[in-house]
mmCIF file of C-alpha atoms and ligand atoms in Angstrom:
data_model
loop_
_atom_site.group_PDB
_atom_site.id
_atom_site.type_symbol
_atom_site.label_atom_id
_atom_site.label_comp_id
_atom_site.label_asym_id
_atom_site.label_seq_id
_atom_site.Cartn_x
_atom_site.Cartn_y
_atom_site.Cartn_z
ATOM 1 C CA MET A 92 -0.027 0.043 -0.002
ATOM 2 C CA THR A 93 1.354 3.376 -1.040
ATOM 3 C CA VAL A 94 1.002 6.610 0.884
ATOM 4 C CA GLN A 95 2.090 9.410 -1.308
ATOM 5 C CA LEU A 96 2.932 12.951 -0.182
ATOM 6 C CA TRP A 97 2.747 16.051 -2.513
ATOM 7 C CA THR A 98 4.649 19.094 -1.450
ATOM 8 C CA HIS A 99 6.082 22.394 -2.930
ATOM 9 C CA CYS A 100 2.679 23.442 -4.108
ATOM 10 C CA ASP A 101 -0.132 25.917 -3.402
ATOM 11 C CA ILE A 102 -3.499 24.137 -3.121
ATOM 12 C CA ALA A 103 -6.872 25.593 -4.212
ATOM 13 C CA THR A 104 -9.061 23.266 -2.252
ATOM 14 C CA LEU A 105 -12.337 24.913 -3.360
ATOM 15 C CA GLN A 106 -13.899 23.641 -0.157
ATOM 16 C CA ALA A 107 -17.304 25.132 0.769
ATOM 17 C CA GLY A 108 -17.342 27.808 3.306
ATOM 18 C CA HIS A 109 -13.653 28.336 3.300
ATOM 19 C CA ALA A 110 -12.246 31.439 4.933
ATOM 20 C CA VAL A 111 -9.909 32.465 2.062
ATOM 21 C CA PRO A 112 -10.710 32.762 -1.652
ATOM 22 C CA TYR A 113 -10.499 29.497 -3.456
ATOM 23 C CA GLY A 114 -9.761 27.708 -0.134
ATOM 24 C CA LEU A 115 -6.197 28.431 -1.061
ATOM 25 C CA ILE A 116 -3.449 26.916 1.062
ATOM 26 C CA LYS A 117 0.048 28.371 0.448
ATOM 27 C CA ASP A 118 2.916 26.017 0.699
ATOM 28 C CA GLY A 119 0.526 23.107 1.120
ATOM 29 C CA ALA A 120 0.947 19.355 1.535
ATOM 30 C CA LEU A 121 -1.414 16.677 0.333
ATOM 31 C CA LEU A 122 -1.302 13.096 1.576
ATOM 32 C CA VAL A 123 -2.809 10.475 -0.629
ATOM 33 C CA GLU A 124 -3.676 6.920 0.445
ATOM 34 C CA ASP A 125 -5.584 4.213 -1.486
ATOM 35 C CA GLY A 126 -6.880 6.694 -4.102
ATOM 36 C CA GLN A 127 -8.180 9.069 -1.425
ATOM 37 C CA ILE A 128 -6.958 12.249 0.133
ATOM 38 C CA ALA A 129 -5.858 11.426 3.660
ATOM 39 C CA TRP A 130 -4.724 14.815 4.779
ATOM 40 C CA VAL A 131 -4.376 18.286 3.303
ATOM 41 C CA GLY A 132 -3.122 21.461 4.895
ATOM 42 C CA ARG A 133 -0.072 23.683 5.255
ATOM 43 C CA ARG A 134 3.155 21.707 4.952
ATOM 44 C CA SER A 135 4.397 23.196 8.229
ATOM 45 C CA GLY A 136 1.212 21.646 9.907
ATOM 46 C CA LEU A 137 1.652 18.116 8.539
ATOM 47 C CA PRO A 138 1.534 15.898 11.666
ATOM 48 C CA ALA A 139 4.694 13.881 12.181
ATOM 49 C CA ASP A 140 2.794 10.564 12.425
ATOM 50 C CA GLN A 141 1.125 11.279 8.987
ATOM 51 C CA ALA A 142 4.531 12.204 7.429
ATOM 52 C CA ALA A 143 6.027 9.038 8.828
ATOM 53 C CA ARG A 144 3.484 6.820 6.912
ATOM 54 C CA CYS A 145 4.578 8.312 3.540
ATOM 55 C CA THR A 146 6.109 5.775 1.147
ATOM 56 C CA ARG A 147 6.567 8.059 -1.810
ATOM 57 C CA GLU A 148 7.236 11.875 -2.074
ATOM 58 C CA HIS A 149 6.440 14.112 -4.995
ATOM 59 C CA ASN A 150 7.922 17.567 -5.307
ATOM 60 C CA ALA A 151 5.305 19.609 -7.236
ATOM 61 C CA GLY A 152 7.882 22.223 -8.096
ATOM 62 C CA GLY A 153 5.735 25.242 -7.154
ATOM 63 C CA ALA A 154 2.628 24.132 -9.091
ATOM 64 C CA LEU A 155 -0.846 25.155 -8.182
ATOM 65 C CA ILE A 156 -3.039 22.118 -7.382
ATOM 66 C CA THR A 157 -6.807 22.221 -7.979
ATOM 67 C CA PRO A 158 -9.442 19.415 -7.846
ATOM 68 C CA GLY A 159 -9.721 17.518 -11.012
ATOM 69 C CA LEU A 160 -12.095 19.353 -13.358
ATOM 70 C CA ILE A 161 -15.528 18.022 -13.890
ATOM 71 C CA ASP A 162 -17.446 18.618 -17.096
ATOM 72 C CA CYS A 163 -21.000 17.926 -15.964
ATOM 73 C CA HIS A 164 -22.964 18.388 -19.274
ATOM 74 C CA THR A 165 -21.628 16.964 -22.519
ATOM 75 C CA HIS A 166 -22.964 15.306 -25.704
ATOM 76 C CA ILE A 167 -19.521 14.172 -26.888
ATOM 77 C CA VAL A 168 -20.751 10.831 -28.361
ATOM 78 C CA TYR A 169 -21.982 11.799 -31.831
ATOM 79 C CA ALA A 170 -20.879 11.349 -35.475
ATOM 80 C CA GLY A 171 -20.147 13.931 -38.139
ATOM 81 C CA ASP A 172 -20.247 17.635 -37.705
ATOM 82 C CA ARG A 173 -22.432 20.624 -38.467
ATOM 83 C CA ALA A 174 -20.047 23.033 -40.096
ATOM 84 C CA GLN A 175 -22.430 23.614 -42.993
ATOM 85 C CA GLU A 176 -25.121 24.588 -40.569
ATOM 86 C CA PHE A 177 -22.653 27.051 -39.052
ATOM 87 C CA GLU A 178 -22.186 28.535 -42.408
ATOM 88 C CA LEU A 179 -26.027 28.821 -42.933
ATOM 89 C CA ARG A 180 -26.420 30.524 -39.560
ATOM 90 C CA LEU A 181 -23.750 33.057 -40.454
ATOM 91 C CA GLN A 182 -25.844 33.797 -43.579
ATOM 92 C CA GLY A 183 -28.779 34.592 -41.377
ATOM 93 C CA ALA A 184 -30.639 31.274 -40.722
ATOM 94 C CA SER A 185 -31.521 30.759 -37.069
ATOM 95 C CA TYR A 186 -30.849 27.694 -34.934
ATOM 96 C CA GLU A 187 -34.517 27.192 -34.427
ATOM 97 C CA ASN A 188 -35.413 27.512 -38.124
ATOM 98 C CA ILE A 189 -32.716 24.987 -39.140
ATOM 99 C CA ALA A 190 -34.179 22.589 -36.544
ATOM 100 C CA ARG A 191 -37.688 23.095 -37.832
ATOM 101 C CA ALA A 192 -36.588 22.439 -41.362
ATOM 102 C CA GLY A 193 -35.275 19.051 -40.414
ATOM 103 C CA GLY A 194 -31.662 20.043 -39.860
ATOM 104 C CA GLY A 195 -30.089 20.648 -36.549
ATOM 105 C CA ILE A 196 -30.133 17.725 -34.117
ATOM 106 C CA ALA A 197 -31.908 15.491 -36.764
ATOM 107 C CA SER A 198 -28.877 15.681 -39.097
ATOM 108 C CA THR A 199 -26.579 14.591 -36.246
ATOM 109 C CA VAL A 200 -29.009 11.760 -35.570
ATOM 110 C CA LYS A 201 -28.725 10.602 -39.132
ATOM 111 C CA ALA A 202 -24.910 10.562 -38.954
ATOM 112 C CA THR A 203 -24.899 8.877 -35.572
ATOM 113 C CA ARG A 204 -27.314 6.187 -36.631
ATOM 114 C CA ALA A 205 -25.119 5.403 -39.705
ATOM 115 C CA ALA A 206 -21.952 5.038 -37.646
ATOM 116 C CA SER A 207 -20.895 1.749 -36.230
ATOM 117 C CA GLU A 208 -20.005 1.493 -32.509
ATOM 118 C CA ALA A 209 -16.329 1.483 -33.354
ATOM 119 C CA GLU A 210 -16.566 4.626 -35.574
ATOM 120 C CA LEU A 211 -18.578 6.381 -32.935
ATOM 121 C CA GLN A 212 -16.075 5.513 -30.391
ATOM 122 C CA ALA A 213 -13.142 6.693 -32.450
ATOM 123 C CA GLN A 214 -14.725 10.022 -33.211
ATOM 124 C CA SER A 215 -15.824 10.643 -29.650
ATOM 125 C CA LEU A 216 -12.451 9.559 -28.151
ATOM 126 C CA LYS A 217 -10.779 12.605 -29.663
ATOM 127 C CA ARG A 218 -13.110 14.868 -27.942
ATOM 128 C CA LEU A 219 -12.677 13.034 -24.633
ATOM 129 C CA GLN A 220 -8.851 13.225 -24.948
ATOM 130 C CA ALA A 221 -9.094 16.953 -25.466
ATOM 131 C CA LEU A 222 -11.072 17.302 -22.264
ATOM 132 C CA ILE A 223 -8.554 15.089 -20.291
ATOM 133 C CA ALA A 224 -5.661 17.072 -21.671
ATOM 134 C CA GLU A 225 -7.105 20.093 -19.828
ATOM 135 C CA GLY A 226 -7.457 18.327 -16.481
ATOM 136 C CA VAL A 227 -10.845 16.767 -16.693
ATOM 137 C CA THR A 228 -11.159 13.752 -14.456
ATOM 138 C CA THR A 229 -14.962 13.248 -14.342
ATOM 139 C CA LEU A 230 -17.477 13.992 -17.102
ATOM 140 C CA GLU A 231 -21.079 13.349 -18.021
ATOM 141 C CA ILE A 232 -21.936 12.074 -21.382
ATOM 142 C CA LYS A 233 -25.593 12.198 -22.695
ATOM 143 C CA SER A 234 -27.215 10.094 -25.333
ATOM 144 C CA GLY A 235 -29.766 11.776 -27.512
ATOM 145 C CA TYR A 236 -28.461 11.373 -31.098
ATOM 146 C CA GLY A 237 -29.822 7.799 -31.482
ATOM 147 C CA LEU A 238 -33.448 8.307 -30.587
ATOM 148 C CA ALA A 239 -34.212 4.669 -31.241
ATOM 149 C CA ILE A 240 -33.330 1.882 -28.826
ATOM 150 C CA GLU A 241 -30.464 0.289 -30.741
ATOM 151 C CA HIS A 242 -28.801 3.689 -31.424
ATOM 152 C CA GLU A 243 -29.310 5.074 -27.932
ATOM 153 C CA ARG A 244 -27.845 1.813 -26.575
ATOM 154 C CA LYS A 245 -24.876 2.093 -28.965
ATOM 155 C CA ALA A 246 -24.180 5.630 -27.750
ATOM 156 C CA LEU A 247 -24.421 4.765 -24.116
ATOM 157 C CA ARG A 248 -22.213 1.763 -24.570
ATOM 158 C CA VAL A 249 -19.641 3.920 -26.293
ATOM 159 C CA ALA A 250 -19.838 6.369 -23.376
ATOM 160 C CA ARG A 251 -19.262 3.631 -20.875
ATOM 161 C CA ALA A 252 -16.389 2.085 -22.927
ATOM 162 C CA LEU A 253 -14.718 5.491 -23.127
ATOM 163 C CA GLY A 254 -14.797 5.756 -19.377
ATOM 164 C CA ARG A 255 -13.253 2.298 -18.924
ATOM 165 C CA SER A 256 -10.422 3.082 -21.496
ATOM 166 C CA GLN A 257 -9.418 6.556 -20.340
ATOM 167 C CA PRO A 258 -8.288 8.114 -17.091
ATOM 168 C CA ALA A 259 -11.540 9.879 -16.459
ATOM 169 C CA GLU A 260 -14.795 8.655 -14.925
ATOM 170 C CA VAL A 261 -17.830 8.927 -17.229
ATOM 171 C CA ARG A 262 -21.400 9.264 -15.907
ATOM 172 C CA THR A 263 -24.088 8.449 -18.468
ATOM 173 C CA THR A 264 -27.351 10.364 -18.904
ATOM 174 C CA PHE A 265 -30.167 9.058 -21.100
ATOM 175 C CA LEU A 266 -31.530 11.923 -23.195
ATOM 176 C CA GLY A 267 -33.958 10.007 -25.316
ATOM 177 C CA ALA A 268 -36.255 13.068 -25.148
ATOM 178 C CA HIS A 269 -33.805 15.286 -27.010
ATOM 179 C CA ALA A 270 -35.657 15.662 -30.303
ATOM 180 C CA ILE A 271 -38.398 13.919 -32.260
ATOM 181 C CA PRO A 272 -36.900 11.380 -34.683
ATOM 182 C CA PRO A 273 -38.138 11.434 -38.273
ATOM 183 C CA GLU A 274 -40.184 8.190 -37.953
ATOM 184 C CA PHE A 275 -42.229 9.959 -35.255
ATOM 185 C CA ALA A 276 -42.579 13.330 -37.070
ATOM 186 C CA GLY A 277 -45.734 15.034 -35.921
ATOM 187 C CA ARG A 278 -46.297 12.489 -33.244
ATOM 188 C CA PRO A 279 -44.399 13.683 -30.220
ATOM 189 C CA ASP A 280 -46.643 11.820 -27.691
ATOM 190 C CA ALA A 281 -46.083 8.576 -29.430
ATOM 191 C CA TYR A 282 -42.307 9.210 -29.292
ATOM 192 C CA ILE A 283 -42.538 9.922 -25.549
ATOM 193 C CA ASP A 284 -44.185 6.453 -25.207
ATOM 194 C CA GLU A 285 -41.152 5.134 -26.908
ATOM 195 C CA VAL A 286 -38.723 6.915 -24.666
ATOM 196 C CA VAL A 287 -40.640 5.663 -21.633
ATOM 197 C CA ARG A 288 -40.353 2.075 -23.049
ATOM 198 C CA MET A 289 -36.643 2.438 -23.810
ATOM 199 C CA LEU A 290 -35.553 3.782 -20.413
ATOM 200 C CA PRO A 291 -36.098 0.702 -18.253
ATOM 201 C CA LEU A 292 -34.491 -1.600 -20.917
ATOM 202 C CA LEU A 293 -31.341 0.534 -21.040
ATOM 203 C CA HIS A 294 -31.333 0.974 -17.333
ATOM 204 C CA ALA A 295 -31.399 -2.802 -16.935
ATOM 205 C CA GLU A 296 -28.329 -3.088 -19.092
ATOM 206 C CA GLY A 297 -26.536 -0.801 -16.608
ATOM 207 C CA LEU A 298 -26.187 2.006 -19.060
ATOM 208 C CA VAL A 299 -27.980 4.888 -17.294
ATOM 209 C CA ASP A 300 -26.954 6.976 -14.345
ATOM 210 C CA ALA A 301 -29.484 9.885 -14.835
ATOM 211 C CA VAL A 302 -32.242 11.059 -17.127
ATOM 212 C CA ASP A 303 -32.478 14.334 -19.073
ATOM 213 C CA ALA A 304 -34.937 15.913 -21.516
ATOM 214 C CA PHE A 305 -35.011 18.995 -23.823
ATOM 215 C CA CYS A 306 -38.072 21.008 -22.655
ATOM 216 C CA GLU A 307 -38.492 23.657 -25.346
ATOM 217 C CA ARG A 308 -40.915 24.813 -28.029
ATOM 218 C CA ILE A 309 -38.720 23.022 -30.658
ATOM 219 C CA ALA A 310 -38.513 19.903 -28.573
ATOM 220 C CA PHE A 311 -40.873 18.634 -25.800
ATOM 221 C CA SER A 312 -43.541 20.258 -23.725
ATOM 222 C CA ALA A 313 -43.623 20.368 -19.936
ATOM 223 C CA VAL A 314 -46.291 17.652 -19.943
ATOM 224 C CA GLN A 315 -44.207 15.418 -22.151
ATOM 225 C CA THR A 316 -41.141 16.061 -20.095
ATOM 226 C CA GLU A 317 -42.985 15.172 -16.900
ATOM 227 C CA ARG A 318 -43.819 11.760 -18.412
ATOM 228 C CA VAL A 319 -40.111 11.156 -18.804
ATOM 229 C CA PHE A 320 -39.449 12.275 -15.240
ATOM 230 C CA LEU A 321 -42.101 9.924 -13.935
ATOM 231 C CA ALA A 322 -40.470 6.995 -15.677
ATOM 232 C CA ALA A 323 -37.121 7.957 -14.301
ATOM 233 C CA HIS A 324 -38.396 8.201 -10.752
ATOM 234 C CA ALA A 325 -40.103 4.786 -11.074
ATOM 235 C CA LEU A 326 -36.597 3.429 -11.617
ATOM 236 C CA GLY A 327 -35.068 5.502 -8.779
ATOM 237 C CA LEU A 328 -33.019 7.523 -11.333
ATOM 238 C CA PRO A 329 -32.222 11.233 -10.736
ATOM 239 C CA VAL A 330 -33.319 13.752 -13.385
ATOM 240 C CA LYS A 331 -31.903 16.927 -14.926
ATOM 241 C CA LEU A 332 -33.284 19.172 -17.659
ATOM 242 C CA HIS A 333 -32.296 21.360 -20.595
ATOM 243 C CA ALA A 334 -34.504 24.229 -19.393
ATOM 244 C CA GLU A 335 -35.281 27.824 -20.515
ATOM 245 C CA GLN A 336 -32.512 27.771 -23.203
ATOM 246 C CA LEU A 337 -34.488 29.443 -25.912
ATOM 247 C CA SER A 338 -37.707 30.489 -24.075
ATOM 248 C CA ASP A 339 -39.291 30.447 -20.523
ATOM 249 C CA SER A 340 -41.172 27.060 -20.725
ATOM 250 C CA GLY A 341 -41.444 26.629 -16.951
ATOM 251 C CA GLY A 342 -39.053 23.671 -17.185
ATOM 252 C CA ALA A 343 -37.068 24.753 -14.130
ATOM 253 C CA GLN A 344 -40.125 24.641 -11.839
ATOM 254 C CA LEU A 345 -41.099 21.218 -13.262
ATOM 255 C CA ALA A 346 -37.570 19.822 -12.818
ATOM 256 C CA ALA A 347 -37.485 21.163 -9.269
ATOM 257 C CA ARG A 348 -40.650 19.298 -8.399
ATOM 258 C CA TYR A 349 -38.738 16.127 -9.335
ATOM 259 C CA GLY A 350 -35.786 17.084 -7.213
ATOM 260 C CA ALA A 351 -33.634 17.606 -10.350
ATOM 261 C CA LEU A 352 -29.841 17.422 -9.879
ATOM 262 C CA SER A 353 -29.558 20.313 -12.265
ATOM 263 C CA CYS A 354 -31.326 22.646 -14.704
ATOM 264 C CA ASP A 355 -29.099 23.480 -17.576
ATOM 265 C CA HIS A 356 -28.731 26.578 -19.909
ATOM 266 C CA LEU A 357 -31.367 28.770 -18.168
ATOM 267 C CA GLU A 358 -31.018 31.972 -20.225
ATOM 268 C CA TRP A 359 -34.749 32.563 -19.902
ATOM 269 C CA LEU A 360 -35.057 31.463 -16.271
ATOM 270 C CA SER A 361 -37.677 33.417 -14.307
ATOM 271 C CA ASP A 362 -37.717 34.529 -10.694
ATOM 272 C CA ALA A 363 -40.169 31.760 -9.836
ATOM 273 C CA GLY A 364 -37.912 29.145 -11.645
ATOM 274 C CA ALA A 365 -34.871 30.284 -9.591
ATOM 275 C CA ALA A 366 -36.828 30.167 -6.366
ATOM 276 C CA ALA A 367 -38.003 26.660 -7.116
ATOM 277 C CA MET A 368 -34.438 25.485 -7.922
ATOM 278 C CA ALA A 369 -33.147 26.917 -4.703
ATOM 279 C CA GLN A 370 -35.956 25.080 -2.810
ATOM 280 C CA ALA A 371 -35.104 21.816 -4.464
ATOM 281 C CA GLY A 372 -31.317 22.193 -4.226
ATOM 282 C CA SER A 373 -30.923 21.880 -7.962
ATOM 283 C CA VAL A 374 -27.618 23.228 -9.493
ATOM 284 C CA ALA A 375 -27.765 25.802 -12.343
ATOM 285 C CA VAL A 376 -25.540 24.517 -15.111
ATOM 286 C CA LEU A 377 -24.379 27.448 -17.232
ATOM 287 C CA LEU A 378 -23.207 26.809 -20.780
ATOM 288 C CA PRO A 379 -21.320 29.780 -22.164
ATOM 289 C CA GLY A 380 -20.155 27.851 -25.223
ATOM 290 C CA ALA A 381 -23.742 27.531 -26.452
ATOM 291 C CA PHE A 382 -24.557 31.136 -25.607
ATOM 292 C CA TYR A 383 -21.462 32.221 -27.641
ATOM 293 C CA PHE A 384 -21.867 29.921 -30.614
ATOM 294 C CA LEU A 385 -25.639 30.674 -31.050
ATOM 295 C CA ARG A 386 -24.766 34.319 -30.661
ATOM 296 C CA GLU A 387 -27.422 34.579 -27.979
ATOM 297 C CA THR A 388 -28.004 38.013 -26.361
ATOM 298 C CA ARG A 389 -30.051 37.128 -23.366
ATOM 299 C CA LEU A 390 -27.695 36.299 -20.475
ATOM 300 C CA PRO A 391 -28.583 33.743 -17.844
ATOM 301 C CA PRO A 392 -29.742 35.607 -14.685
ATOM 302 C CA VAL A 393 -26.628 35.230 -12.646
ATOM 303 C CA ALA A 394 -27.610 37.874 -10.131
ATOM 304 C CA LEU A 395 -30.918 36.153 -9.569
ATOM 305 C CA LEU A 396 -29.103 32.783 -9.091
ATOM 306 C CA ARG A 397 -26.789 34.425 -6.560
ATOM 307 C CA GLU A 398 -29.705 36.042 -4.824
ATOM 308 C CA HIS A 399 -31.472 32.790 -4.337
ATOM 309 C CA GLY A 400 -28.279 30.974 -3.434
ATOM 310 C CA VAL A 401 -28.506 28.539 -6.357
ATOM 311 C CA PRO A 402 -25.013 26.939 -6.925
ATOM 312 C CA MET A 403 -23.770 27.504 -10.491
ATOM 313 C CA ALA A 404 -21.747 24.961 -12.454
ATOM 314 C CA ILE A 405 -20.050 25.605 -15.786
ATOM 315 C CA SER A 406 -19.778 23.082 -18.563
ATOM 316 C CA THR A 407 -18.797 22.778 -22.169
ATOM 317 C CA ASP A 408 -22.148 21.284 -23.524
ATOM 318 C CA CYS A 409 -19.779 19.768 -26.069
ATOM 319 C CA ASN A 410 -22.114 19.041 -28.984
ATOM 320 C CA PRO A 411 -22.013 19.480 -32.752
ATOM 321 C CA GLY A 412 -24.846 22.066 -33.035
ATOM 322 C CA SER A 413 -24.690 24.581 -30.284
ATOM 323 C CA SER A 414 -21.306 24.194 -28.766
ATOM 324 C CA PRO A 415 -18.692 22.259 -30.797
ATOM 325 C CA CYS A 416 -16.030 22.868 -28.149
ATOM 326 C CA SER A 417 -14.073 20.458 -25.974
ATOM 327 C CA SER A 418 -12.207 23.014 -23.878
ATOM 328 C CA LEU A 419 -13.485 23.357 -20.330
ATOM 329 C CA LEU A 420 -10.738 25.924 -19.658
ATOM 330 C CA LEU A 421 -12.219 28.130 -22.337
ATOM 331 C CA MET A 422 -15.546 27.848 -20.652
ATOM 332 C CA LEU A 423 -13.976 29.192 -17.443
ATOM 333 C CA SER A 424 -12.865 32.270 -19.248
ATOM 334 C CA MET A 425 -16.213 32.690 -21.041
ATOM 335 C CA ALA A 426 -18.163 32.326 -17.822
ATOM 336 C CA CYS A 427 -16.239 35.322 -16.526
ATOM 337 C CA THR A 428 -16.192 37.491 -19.588
ATOM 338 C CA LEU A 429 -19.653 36.711 -20.993
ATOM 339 C CA PHE A 430 -21.685 35.851 -17.846
ATOM 340 C CA ARG A 431 -19.629 38.014 -15.393
ATOM 341 C CA LEU A 432 -18.953 35.230 -12.971
ATOM 342 C CA THR A 433 -15.879 35.753 -10.764
ATOM 343 C CA PRO A 434 -12.934 33.514 -11.509
ATOM 344 C CA GLU A 435 -13.536 31.900 -8.134
ATOM 345 C CA GLU A 436 -17.227 31.174 -8.983
ATOM 346 C CA ALA A 437 -16.183 29.808 -12.373
ATOM 347 C CA LEU A 438 -13.568 27.480 -10.834
ATOM 348 C CA ALA A 439 -16.150 26.233 -8.247
ATOM 349 C CA GLY A 440 -18.392 25.787 -11.214
ATOM 350 C CA VAL A 441 -16.156 23.253 -12.851
ATOM 351 C CA THR A 442 -15.235 21.474 -9.545
ATOM 352 C CA ARG A 443 -17.438 21.575 -6.424
ATOM 353 C CA HIS A 444 -20.713 22.593 -8.063
ATOM 354 C CA ALA A 445 -20.219 20.399 -11.139
ATOM 355 C CA ALA A 446 -19.811 17.424 -8.717
ATOM 356 C CA ASN A 447 -23.073 18.347 -7.112
ATOM 357 C CA ALA A 448 -24.737 18.649 -10.540
ATOM 358 C CA LEU A 449 -23.888 14.929 -10.974
ATOM 359 C CA GLY A 450 -24.876 13.954 -7.472
ATOM 360 C CA LEU A 451 -21.262 12.957 -6.631
ATOM 361 C CA ALA A 452 -20.372 13.836 -3.047
ATOM 362 C CA ASP A 453 -16.969 12.234 -3.073
ATOM 363 C CA ARG A 454 -15.184 14.699 -5.304
ATOM 364 C CA GLY A 455 -14.986 18.305 -6.579
ATOM 365 C CA VAL A 456 -12.956 19.625 -3.599
ATOM 366 C CA ILE A 457 -9.644 18.801 -2.021
ATOM 367 C CA ALA A 458 -10.408 17.589 1.429
ATOM 368 C CA ALA A 459 -9.632 14.512 3.562
ATOM 369 C CA GLY A 460 -11.851 11.587 2.593
ATOM 370 C CA LYS A 461 -12.478 12.796 -0.981
ATOM 371 C CA ARG A 462 -11.233 11.045 -4.076
ATOM 372 C CA ALA A 463 -7.653 11.864 -5.018
ATOM 373 C CA ASP A 464 -8.431 13.478 -8.421
ATOM 374 C CA PHE A 465 -6.407 16.575 -8.844
ATOM 375 C CA VAL A 466 -4.378 18.664 -11.281
ATOM 376 C CA LEU A 467 -1.064 20.399 -11.116
ATOM 377 C CA TRP A 468 -0.974 23.682 -13.030
ATOM 378 C CA ASP A 469 1.855 25.900 -14.175
ATOM 379 C CA VAL A 470 0.135 29.117 -12.789
ATOM 380 C CA ALA A 471 0.930 31.302 -9.809
ATOM 381 C CA HIS A 472 -2.665 32.029 -8.841
ATOM 382 C CA PRO A 473 -6.029 30.213 -9.555
ATOM 383 C CA ALA A 474 -7.503 33.263 -11.342
ATOM 384 C CA GLN A 475 -4.961 32.606 -14.101
ATOM 385 C CA LEU A 476 -6.919 29.510 -15.195
ATOM 386 C CA ALA A 477 -9.809 31.794 -16.260
ATOM 387 C CA TYR A 478 -7.666 34.648 -17.303
ATOM 388 C CA ALA A 479 -5.235 33.339 -19.882
ATOM 389 C CA PHE A 480 -7.862 32.057 -22.323
ATOM 390 C CA GLY A 481 -6.665 29.722 -25.033
ATOM 391 C CA SER A 482 -3.784 28.433 -23.062
ATOM 392 C CA ASN A 483 -3.461 25.122 -21.316
ATOM 393 C CA PRO A 484 -1.163 25.344 -18.316
ATOM 394 C CA ARG A 485 -1.800 21.749 -17.152
ATOM 395 C CA LEU A 486 1.356 20.000 -15.977
ATOM 396 C CA GLN A 487 0.071 16.755 -14.622
ATOM 397 C CA THR A 488 -3.121 14.978 -13.578
ATOM 398 C CA VAL A 489 -3.660 12.570 -10.655
ATOM 399 C CA PHE A 490 -6.696 10.319 -11.131
ATOM 400 C CA LYS A 491 -7.819 8.135 -8.232
ATOM 401 C CA GLY A 492 -4.426 8.688 -6.576
ATOM 402 C CA ASP A 493 -2.255 7.848 -9.526
ATOM 403 C CA LEU A 494 -0.281 10.060 -11.844
ATOM 404 C CA VAL A 495 -1.918 9.876 -15.406
HETATM 405 N N1 DI6 B 277 -29.561 22.082 -26.339
HETATM 406 C C1 DI6 B 277 -28.365 22.293 -26.823
HETATM 407 O O1 DI6 B 277 -27.761 23.263 -26.825
HETATM 408 C C2 DI6 B 277 -27.918 20.997 -27.406
HETATM 409 N N2 DI6 B 277 -28.935 20.074 -27.066
HETATM 410 C C3 DI6 B 277 -29.884 20.767 -26.413
HETATM 411 O O2 DI6 B 277 -30.953 20.209 -26.090
HETATM 412 C C4 DI6 B 277 -27.710 21.144 -28.847
HETATM 413 C C5 DI6 B 277 -27.893 19.934 -29.597
HETATM 414 C C6 DI6 B 277 -27.523 20.094 -31.091
HETATM 415 O O3 DI6 B 277 -27.834 21.132 -31.676
HETATM 416 O O4 DI6 B 277 -27.089 19.070 -31.673
HETATM 417 FE FE1 FE B 278 -26.864 20.190 -23.873
#
């Protein structure tokens, strides 16, 4: 059994309720045992009996250590791309009109259905590796580009396989209610019947950790979304929701009634929606990449979320249509410049609050008893992670106690 000690580092613990910004410990020490953090604090305060148990010492060379980053909302398993749609949008077509005309999500569904499991895995792996290269140690991957059981299964199997093959933990979310597939055109309720039939089958195969839906005028109504939530709850699965992205559909209130882990996007969130989320303890997942790429002008109500004490997570939303981006560090910067989060809020948004958005209590902060997932960065201060956009100062990643 190894007990590893990390020294010559500053540590941004991101612990809740810390007395100093970022929970920063200068000249810290970090003791790791059995893949878990056994002790963290100032090096000068390391108890002699703890130091004596150490079997291996790492000199971090002055690096800053943060918790491993968590990308809590991605759609990285898809085939093809939508660069042509991007060109159309730049000529004036809107995201909603492209979707209504049968493009958008439907075109990625076509490409994803046509791809074999191996092809899908190869294409998705590149995106996962880009995330990992920036210090991501846990991520969520949604289905939702299959929209038929064999293709939803294929996507979820690929997501699970990616997690097994790479030094990052993958949590899977069933997003069968992402769009209406062509064979159900004009029959959304019949498709929801199908979603409700698929869910227990995929869950029985061990492929589902949570359930999501797209509640929006171009996707599913609140009533249809609620049927999906009922099916999730019948299986004991937590829910989350793409809510109030393009309009205020009251999705946040609905999700809150089902104790949602998170509501995501939220540009059109109302006061009542924010209050309901606060009551339910749902995390607000803000997605600056989609806001930027769709050239939205309505900002998520950050002041309202702060006022209600709703925790804010930040994620890439990595997907081919609204956020073809696999850089969580860039999202840190955009959360600050576009949404006016502080760098500390943004960093908490890709660590502690992102863990909460996935219902994972064992990570997201550096504290005794938590998983030893952390990153060494070549920066002098944590604000630099959000400040120097387009750079990747990652030096090393430790995943479950081991150097990657
Ligand atoms: N909202 C989004 O931003 C993504 N899915 C969703 O429900 C976009 C999906 C896509 O355009 O492919
Ligand atoms: Fe999304």
